[in-house]
Amino acid sequence: MSNSYPRKKLLFCVTKMREEERRIYDYLLQAGIEVDVCTDSMQLELENIRRYDVALIRCLSQSKALERAQYIELAGVKTLNSYEAIKICTNKAFQAIIFKQNQIAQPDFAIAFTFEKLYEYLERFDGRFVIKPVSSSWGRGVTLINSKFALDAWISARESLDPQGKALPVLVQEYVDKGNYDIRVVIVDRKPIVAFKRVSNDNWLTNTHLGAEIDVIKVSQPIQEISKQLIDAIGEGIYGLDLFYDHTRNIYMVCEVNQNPEFAKSWLIHKVDVAKAIAESCLNVQPEWIHVKSSV
């Protein structure tokens, strides 16, 4: 990695230095970048924040990532990803609304603010839909509902655990005939740098944390086009874009987008050095002090 970039100082916000973060860190150091690591448990020194040119946000907690990005941007330093992008990526309902506004293909959806409303959606979606917590990762809480009996059981369990409905709203998403795989596209800046199928032989959920296998595919023209639509809608950054191929409509659809794509296992198979691409994205950021109108 070239060290011909202008010298920068970077704040690296992480939960812990896993293999992925360590490799990004090493690439930054090789390029001559000064890097200060700030873990979730450390004080964020906002009074000195303007000594940094950029902050890279890799917190595992969605709420912590959102919090850190907001404070850092309000103090005047650019973050990767931006606070607005992280806000969208950490709320699946926000995403669905943004995709609809920008005419990005996605499954039909609804947002349920009460448990009772789910019964209406069962009829609307022909007796089968997917419930997703608006804020979750790694497939946690994602549930396929395929009958009134299943919905009764889901609501009964939720009401016993969450009688005040604090976990509401939830995203209700049309069930898509996607086969036994979905597609992860890693985007850095404005470019989809790699795409691969996540294939499951015994589970309709296709997250690699649940045992899905990786099958590398070409970043085809349709994948490039839907990636561009996404970036035009939420801004350039570092994303894990999850797609379905709808075998009924014969089109790609966006399932969701993640602001903190993990790659420790997948890059060993597809061989695209995501850590290097992320480090180079940080290197290419133009230092600027930003002025943010408070939306607190």
mmCIF file of C-alpha atoms in Angstrom:
data_model
loop_
_atom_site.group_PDB
_atom_site.id
_atom_site.type_symbol
_atom_site.label_atom_id
_atom_site.label_comp_id
_atom_site.label_asym_id
_atom_site.label_seq_id
_atom_site.Cartn_x
_atom_site.Cartn_y
_atom_site.Cartn_z
ATOM 1 C CA MET A 1 0.000 0.000 0.000
ATOM 2 C CA SER A 2 1.476 3.336 -1.054
ATOM 3 C CA ASN A 3 2.521 5.839 1.605
ATOM 4 C CA SER A 4 2.342 8.780 -0.839
ATOM 5 C CA TYR A 5 -0.948 10.068 0.606
ATOM 6 C CA PRO A 6 -1.004 13.391 2.500
ATOM 7 C CA ARG A 7 -0.496 12.711 6.189
ATOM 8 C CA LYS A 8 -3.778 12.471 8.073
ATOM 9 C CA LYS A 9 -4.901 11.798 11.602
ATOM 10 C CA LEU A 10 -7.782 9.363 12.044
ATOM 11 C CA LEU A 11 -9.993 8.418 14.977
ATOM 12 C CA PHE A 12 -10.901 4.723 14.834
ATOM 13 C CA CYS A 13 -14.089 4.023 16.831
ATOM 14 C CA VAL A 14 -14.434 0.310 17.566
ATOM 15 C CA THR A 15 -15.970 -2.036 20.091
ATOM 16 C CA LYS A 16 -12.831 -4.167 20.053
ATOM 17 C CA MET A 17 -9.937 -4.794 17.688
ATOM 18 C CA ARG A 18 -11.055 -7.916 15.889
ATOM 19 C CA GLU A 19 -9.166 -9.348 12.926
ATOM 20 C CA GLU A 20 -11.037 -7.036 10.535
ATOM 21 C CA GLU A 21 -10.298 -3.867 12.484
ATOM 22 C CA ARG A 22 -6.679 -4.916 13.023
ATOM 23 C CA ARG A 23 -6.123 -5.342 9.283
ATOM 24 C CA ILE A 24 -7.661 -1.929 8.513
ATOM 25 C CA TYR A 25 -5.505 -0.409 11.255
ATOM 26 C CA ASP A 26 -2.335 -2.000 9.905
ATOM 27 C CA TYR A 27 -3.014 -0.700 6.381
ATOM 28 C CA LEU A 28 -3.558 2.814 7.732
ATOM 29 C CA LEU A 29 -0.289 2.703 9.642
ATOM 30 C CA GLN A 30 1.556 1.424 6.569
ATOM 31 C CA ALA A 31 0.322 4.484 4.683
ATOM 32 C CA GLY A 32 1.687 6.806 7.360
ATOM 33 C CA ILE A 33 -1.644 7.705 8.912
ATOM 34 C CA GLU A 34 -1.762 8.571 12.610
ATOM 35 C CA VAL A 35 -4.501 6.451 14.156
ATOM 36 C CA ASP A 36 -6.025 6.781 17.605
ATOM 37 C CA VAL A 37 -8.275 3.901 18.656
ATOM 38 C CA CYS A 38 -11.329 4.697 20.770
ATOM 39 C CA THR A 39 -13.242 1.689 22.085
ATOM 40 C CA ASP A 40 -16.855 1.782 23.266
ATOM 41 C CA SER A 41 -15.724 1.901 26.891
ATOM 42 C CA MET A 42 -13.397 4.889 26.365
ATOM 43 C CA GLN A 43 -14.166 8.557 26.799
ATOM 44 C CA LEU A 44 -14.821 10.432 23.546
ATOM 45 C CA GLU A 45 -12.700 13.580 23.881
ATOM 46 C CA LEU A 46 -14.937 15.983 21.952
ATOM 47 C CA GLU A 47 -13.055 19.076 23.102
ATOM 48 C CA ASN A 48 -10.056 17.869 21.066
ATOM 49 C CA ILE A 49 -11.944 16.235 18.193
ATOM 50 C CA ARG A 50 -10.828 18.707 15.538
ATOM 51 C CA ARG A 51 -7.315 17.366 15.590
ATOM 52 C CA TYR A 52 -8.681 14.512 13.459
ATOM 53 C CA ASP A 53 -9.308 14.664 9.729
ATOM 54 C CA VAL A 54 -11.821 11.818 9.750
ATOM 55 C CA ALA A 55 -13.358 9.247 12.098
ATOM 56 C CA LEU A 56 -13.948 5.646 10.996
ATOM 57 C CA ILE A 57 -16.909 4.095 12.831
ATOM 58 C CA ARG A 58 -16.701 0.296 13.320
ATOM 59 C CA CYS A 59 -18.694 -0.148 16.527
ATOM 60 C CA LEU A 60 -20.527 -3.476 16.770
ATOM 61 C CA SER A 61 -23.425 -1.914 18.666
ATOM 62 C CA GLN A 62 -25.748 -0.080 16.297
ATOM 63 C CA SER A 63 -26.749 2.390 19.005
ATOM 64 C CA LYS A 64 -23.112 3.069 19.885
ATOM 65 C CA ALA A 65 -22.175 3.597 16.225
ATOM 66 C CA LEU A 66 -25.046 6.041 15.848
ATOM 67 C CA GLU A 67 -24.175 7.875 19.042
ATOM 68 C CA ARG A 68 -20.471 8.241 18.237
ATOM 69 C CA ALA A 69 -21.087 9.405 14.667
ATOM 70 C CA GLN A 70 -23.609 12.004 15.811
ATOM 71 C CA TYR A 71 -21.376 13.496 18.493
ATOM 72 C CA ILE A 72 -18.318 13.543 16.238
ATOM 73 C CA GLU A 73 -20.164 15.169 13.337
ATOM 74 C CA LEU A 74 -21.789 17.747 15.627
ATOM 75 C CA ALA A 75 -18.279 18.587 16.853
ATOM 76 C CA GLY A 76 -17.255 19.206 13.241
ATOM 77 C CA VAL A 77 -15.375 16.118 11.991
ATOM 78 C CA LYS A 78 -16.429 13.938 9.069
ATOM 79 C CA THR A 79 -17.294 10.326 9.836
ATOM 80 C CA LEU A 80 -17.323 7.136 7.777
ATOM 81 C CA ASN A 81 -20.092 6.341 7.516
ATOM 82 C CA SER A 82 -21.972 9.591 7.983
ATOM 83 C CA TYR A 83 -24.419 9.925 10.849
ATOM 84 C CA GLU A 84 -27.337 10.122 8.392
ATOM 85 C CA ALA A 85 -26.226 6.956 6.590
ATOM 86 C CA ILE A 86 -25.794 5.071 9.863
ATOM 87 C CA LYS A 87 -29.217 6.282 11.037
ATOM 88 C CA ILE A 88 -30.810 4.791 7.917
ATOM 89 C CA CYS A 89 -28.768 1.582 8.023
ATOM 90 C CA THR A 90 -29.592 0.870 11.662
ATOM 91 C CA ASN A 91 -33.355 1.090 11.142
ATOM 92 C CA LYS A 92 -34.942 -1.331 8.673
ATOM 93 C CA ALA A 93 -38.181 0.656 8.584
ATOM 94 C CA PHE A 94 -36.289 3.834 7.644
ATOM 95 C CA GLN A 95 -34.551 1.881 4.886
ATOM 96 C CA ALA A 96 -37.803 0.574 3.441
ATOM 97 C CA ILE A 97 -39.246 4.096 3.310
ATOM 98 C CA ILE A 98 -36.090 5.526 1.690
ATOM 99 C CA PHE A 99 -36.024 2.702 -0.891
ATOM 100 C CA LYS A 100 -39.667 3.358 -1.770
ATOM 101 C CA GLN A 101 -39.092 7.087 -2.127
ATOM 102 C CA ASN A 102 -36.191 6.419 -4.479
ATOM 103 C CA GLN A 103 -37.970 3.692 -6.482
ATOM 104 C CA ILE A 104 -35.450 1.023 -5.476
ATOM 105 C CA ALA A 105 -36.839 -2.482 -5.987
ATOM 106 C CA GLN A 106 -37.647 -4.171 -2.679
ATOM 107 C CA PRO A 107 -40.244 -6.579 -1.268
ATOM 108 C CA ASP A 108 -43.604 -5.051 -0.476
ATOM 109 C CA PHE A 109 -43.672 -3.928 3.145
ATOM 110 C CA ALA A 110 -45.653 -2.406 5.972
ATOM 111 C CA ILE A 111 -44.712 -1.001 9.364
ATOM 112 C CA ALA A 112 -46.698 -2.278 12.343
ATOM 113 C CA PHE A 113 -46.956 0.027 15.359
ATOM 114 C CA THR A 114 -49.331 -2.290 17.230
ATOM 115 C CA PHE A 115 -49.563 -6.069 17.589
ATOM 116 C CA GLU A 116 -53.214 -6.012 16.454
ATOM 117 C CA LYS A 117 -52.321 -4.451 13.110
ATOM 118 C CA LEU A 118 -50.331 -7.560 12.201
ATOM 119 C CA TYR A 119 -53.560 -9.504 11.666
ATOM 120 C CA GLU A 120 -54.573 -7.084 8.894
ATOM 121 C CA TYR A 121 -51.169 -7.536 7.273
ATOM 122 C CA LEU A 122 -51.576 -11.314 7.365
ATOM 123 C CA GLU A 123 -54.539 -10.920 5.032
ATOM 124 C CA ARG A 124 -52.804 -8.291 2.892
ATOM 125 C CA PHE A 125 -49.769 -10.547 2.343
ATOM 126 C CA ASP A 126 -51.829 -13.667 1.570
ATOM 127 C CA GLY A 127 -51.143 -15.425 4.846
ATOM 128 C CA ARG A 128 -47.347 -15.287 4.800
ATOM 129 C CA PHE A 129 -44.861 -12.552 5.652
ATOM 130 C CA VAL A 130 -41.579 -11.911 7.442
ATOM 131 C CA ILE A 131 -41.398 -9.893 10.663
ATOM 132 C CA LYS A 132 -38.166 -8.000 11.294
ATOM 133 C CA PRO A 133 -37.194 -5.907 14.305
ATOM 134 C CA VAL A 134 -36.381 -2.470 12.935
ATOM 135 C CA SER A 135 -33.030 -2.545 14.723
ATOM 136 C CA SER A 136 -31.185 -5.871 14.717
ATOM 137 C CA SER A 137 -28.305 -7.662 13.032
ATOM 138 C CA TRP A 138 -27.090 -11.197 12.280
ATOM 139 C CA GLY A 139 -30.662 -12.321 11.580
ATOM 140 C CA ARG A 140 -31.750 -11.947 15.216
ATOM 141 C CA GLY A 141 -35.503 -11.736 15.668
ATOM 142 C CA VAL A 142 -36.323 -12.287 11.997
ATOM 143 C CA THR A 143 -39.385 -14.553 11.892
ATOM 144 C CA LEU A 144 -41.360 -16.142 9.072
ATOM 145 C CA ILE A 145 -45.103 -16.039 9.776
ATOM 146 C CA ASN A 146 -47.095 -18.422 7.567
ATOM 147 C CA SER A 147 -50.440 -18.790 9.376
ATOM 148 C CA LYS A 148 -52.736 -17.157 11.913
ATOM 149 C CA PHE A 149 -51.658 -19.839 14.386
ATOM 150 C CA ALA A 150 -48.004 -18.810 13.939
ATOM 151 C CA LEU A 151 -48.906 -15.144 14.339
ATOM 152 C CA ASP A 152 -50.928 -15.885 17.488
ATOM 153 C CA ALA A 153 -47.923 -17.679 18.975
ATOM 154 C CA TRP A 154 -45.500 -14.882 17.986
ATOM 155 C CA ILE A 155 -47.713 -12.146 19.458
ATOM 156 C CA SER A 156 -48.328 -14.134 22.636
ATOM 157 C CA ALA A 157 -44.592 -14.571 23.161
ATOM 158 C CA ARG A 158 -43.835 -10.930 22.382
ATOM 159 C CA GLU A 159 -46.575 -9.573 24.644
ATOM 160 C CA SER A 160 -45.356 -11.690 27.547
ATOM 161 C CA LEU A 161 -41.782 -10.453 27.092
ATOM 162 C CA ASP A 162 -42.676 -6.905 26.065
ATOM 163 C CA PRO A 163 -46.109 -6.018 27.516
ATOM 164 C CA GLN A 164 -45.630 -2.300 26.866
ATOM 165 C CA GLY A 165 -44.703 -2.845 23.215
ATOM 166 C CA LYS A 166 -41.318 -1.156 23.481
ATOM 167 C CA ALA A 167 -39.980 -3.342 20.647
ATOM 168 C CA LEU A 168 -42.561 -1.862 18.291
ATOM 169 C CA PRO A 169 -42.721 -0.857 15.519
ATOM 170 C CA VAL A 170 -41.634 -3.862 13.470
ATOM 171 C CA LEU A 171 -41.101 -4.157 9.745
ATOM 172 C CA VAL A 172 -43.468 -6.509 7.954
ATOM 173 C CA GLN A 173 -41.981 -7.680 4.672
ATOM 174 C CA GLU A 174 -43.454 -9.684 1.830
ATOM 175 C CA TYR A 175 -42.063 -13.212 1.650
ATOM 176 C CA VAL A 176 -39.896 -13.485 -1.472
ATOM 177 C CA ASP A 177 -39.152 -16.698 -3.344
ATOM 178 C CA LYS A 178 -35.379 -16.248 -3.238
ATOM 179 C CA GLY A 179 -34.406 -19.897 -3.196
ATOM 180 C CA ASN A 180 -31.852 -20.937 -0.589
ATOM 181 C CA TYR A 181 -29.573 -17.911 -0.955
ATOM 182 C CA ASP A 182 -29.291 -14.165 -0.848
ATOM 183 C CA ILE A 183 -26.510 -11.965 -2.221
ATOM 184 C CA ARG A 184 -24.140 -9.763 -0.237
ATOM 185 C CA VAL A 185 -22.562 -6.862 -2.124
ATOM 186 C CA VAL A 186 -19.738 -4.973 -0.417
ATOM 187 C CA ILE A 187 -19.664 -1.308 -1.433
ATOM 188 C CA VAL A 188 -16.796 1.054 -0.704
ATOM 189 C CA ASP A 189 -17.267 4.729 -1.597
ATOM 190 C CA ARG A 190 -19.463 4.397 -4.703
ATOM 191 C CA LYS A 191 -18.140 1.079 -5.991
ATOM 192 C CA PRO A 192 -19.438 -2.458 -5.426
ATOM 193 C CA ILE A 193 -16.088 -4.223 -4.972
ATOM 194 C CA VAL A 194 -17.326 -7.814 -4.562
ATOM 195 C CA ALA A 195 -20.536 -9.848 -4.617
ATOM 196 C CA PHE A 196 -21.228 -13.334 -3.324
ATOM 197 C CA LYS A 197 -24.122 -15.636 -2.619
ATOM 198 C CA ARG A 198 -24.784 -16.740 0.941
ATOM 199 C CA VAL A 199 -26.218 -20.212 0.515
ATOM 200 C CA SER A 200 -28.066 -22.203 3.177
ATOM 201 C CA ASN A 201 -29.025 -25.846 2.677
ATOM 202 C CA ASP A 202 -31.289 -26.208 5.700
ATOM 203 C CA ASN A 203 -32.416 -22.729 6.770
ATOM 204 C CA TRP A 204 -34.305 -20.017 4.878
ATOM 205 C CA LEU A 205 -32.203 -17.500 6.800
ATOM 206 C CA THR A 206 -28.954 -17.024 4.888
ATOM 207 C CA ASN A 207 -26.638 -15.181 7.238
ATOM 208 C CA THR A 208 -23.083 -16.553 7.436
ATOM 209 C CA HIS A 209 -23.362 -16.424 11.251
ATOM 210 C CA LEU A 210 -26.072 -19.069 10.862
ATOM 211 C CA GLY A 211 -23.847 -21.317 8.772
ATOM 212 C CA ALA A 212 -24.532 -20.113 5.233
ATOM 213 C CA GLU A 213 -21.779 -20.902 2.710
ATOM 214 C CA ILE A 214 -20.194 -18.390 0.344
ATOM 215 C CA ASP A 215 -20.315 -18.655 -3.449
ATOM 216 C CA VAL A 216 -18.550 -15.813 -5.286
ATOM 217 C CA ILE A 217 -20.417 -14.242 -8.222
ATOM 218 C CA LYS A 218 -19.723 -11.516 -10.755
ATOM 219 C CA VAL A 219 -20.665 -7.924 -9.983
ATOM 220 C CA SER A 220 -23.083 -7.879 -12.897
ATOM 221 C CA GLN A 221 -24.607 -4.839 -14.568
ATOM 222 C CA PRO A 222 -27.908 -5.204 -12.652
ATOM 223 C CA ILE A 223 -25.984 -5.395 -9.360
ATOM 224 C CA GLN A 224 -23.976 -2.301 -10.345
ATOM 225 C CA GLU A 225 -27.169 -0.437 -11.199
ATOM 226 C CA ILE A 226 -28.989 -1.226 -7.958
ATOM 227 C CA SER A 227 -25.809 -0.364 -5.992
ATOM 228 C CA LYS A 228 -25.725 3.031 -7.724
ATOM 229 C CA GLN A 229 -29.376 3.604 -6.845
ATOM 230 C CA LEU A 230 -28.573 2.881 -3.216
ATOM 231 C CA ILE A 231 -25.595 5.260 -3.118
ATOM 232 C CA ASP A 232 -27.577 7.996 -4.842
ATOM 233 C CA ALA A 233 -30.235 7.586 -2.139
ATOM 234 C CA ILE A 234 -28.132 7.458 1.053
ATOM 235 C CA GLY A 235 -24.691 8.751 0.030
ATOM 236 C CA GLU A 236 -21.355 7.110 -0.612
ATOM 237 C CA GLY A 237 -19.804 5.097 2.167
ATOM 238 C CA ILE A 238 -18.943 1.574 3.319
ATOM 239 C CA TYR A 239 -21.896 -0.790 3.073
ATOM 240 C CA GLY A 240 -22.968 -4.399 3.014
ATOM 241 C CA LEU A 241 -25.922 -4.462 0.604
ATOM 242 C CA ASP A 242 -28.117 -7.556 0.824
ATOM 243 C CA LEU A 243 -30.086 -8.509 -2.284
ATOM 244 C CA PHE A 244 -32.663 -11.119 -3.189
ATOM 245 C CA TYR A 245 -33.112 -12.474 -6.648
ATOM 246 C CA ASP A 246 -36.875 -12.757 -6.886
ATOM 247 C CA HIS A 247 -37.453 -15.887 -8.959
ATOM 248 C CA THR A 248 -41.117 -14.979 -9.426
ATOM 249 C CA ARG A 249 -40.511 -11.501 -10.881
ATOM 250 C CA ASN A 250 -37.012 -12.284 -12.221
ATOM 251 C CA ILE A 251 -35.467 -9.136 -10.735
ATOM 252 C CA TYR A 252 -33.003 -8.205 -8.013
ATOM 253 C CA MET A 253 -34.526 -6.690 -4.880
ATOM 254 C CA VAL A 254 -32.898 -4.967 -1.942
ATOM 255 C CA CYS A 255 -33.477 -6.808 1.322
ATOM 256 C CA GLU A 256 -31.546 -4.371 3.539
ATOM 257 C CA VAL A 257 -28.280 -2.481 3.846
ATOM 258 C CA ASN A 258 -25.718 -2.706 6.649
ATOM 259 C CA GLN A 259 -23.368 0.140 7.614
ATOM 260 C CA ASN A 260 -20.640 -2.059 9.104
ATOM 261 C CA PRO A 261 -20.012 -5.050 6.812
ATOM 262 C CA GLU A 262 -18.005 -7.872 8.317
ATOM 263 C CA PHE A 263 -15.549 -9.723 6.110
ATOM 264 C CA ALA A 264 -13.168 -11.808 8.257
ATOM 265 C CA LYS A 265 -14.474 -15.096 6.801
ATOM 266 C CA SER A 266 -15.792 -14.079 3.400
ATOM 267 C CA TRP A 267 -12.681 -12.346 2.070
ATOM 268 C CA LEU A 268 -10.645 -15.527 2.518
ATOM 269 C CA ILE A 269 -12.925 -17.061 -0.124
ATOM 270 C CA HIS A 270 -13.574 -14.212 -2.542
ATOM 271 C CA LYS A 271 -9.986 -12.843 -2.146
ATOM 272 C CA VAL A 272 -11.018 -9.169 -2.446
ATOM 273 C CA ASP A 273 -9.113 -7.289 0.246
ATOM 274 C CA VAL A 274 -11.966 -5.364 1.866
ATOM 275 C CA ALA A 275 -9.744 -4.067 4.685
ATOM 276 C CA LYS A 276 -7.405 -2.457 2.169
ATOM 277 C CA ALA A 277 -10.314 -0.900 0.268
ATOM 278 C CA ILE A 278 -11.724 0.580 3.484
ATOM 279 C CA ALA A 279 -8.308 1.952 4.492
ATOM 280 C CA GLU A 280 -7.866 3.547 1.062
ATOM 281 C CA SER A 281 -11.312 5.097 1.366
ATOM 282 C CA CYS A 282 -10.186 6.760 4.598
ATOM 283 C CA LEU A 283 -6.991 7.938 2.938
ATOM 284 C CA ASN A 284 -8.918 9.578 0.117
ATOM 285 C CA VAL A 285 -11.155 11.615 2.412
ATOM 286 C CA GLN A 286 -10.508 15.315 1.999
ATOM 287 C CA PRO A 287 -9.957 16.892 5.427
ATOM 288 C CA GLU A 288 -12.775 19.322 6.190
ATOM 289 C CA TRP A 289 -14.392 20.773 9.220
ATOM 290 C CA ILE A 290 -18.100 20.372 8.778
ATOM 291 C CA HIS A 291 -20.930 22.440 10.141
ATOM 292 C CA VAL A 292 -23.918 20.335 11.136
ATOM 293 C CA LYS A 293 -27.320 21.725 11.960
ATOM 294 C CA SER A 294 -28.414 19.992 15.114
ATOM 295 C CA SER A 295 -31.170 17.396 14.677
ATOM 296 C CA VAL A 296 -30.927 16.224 18.286
#
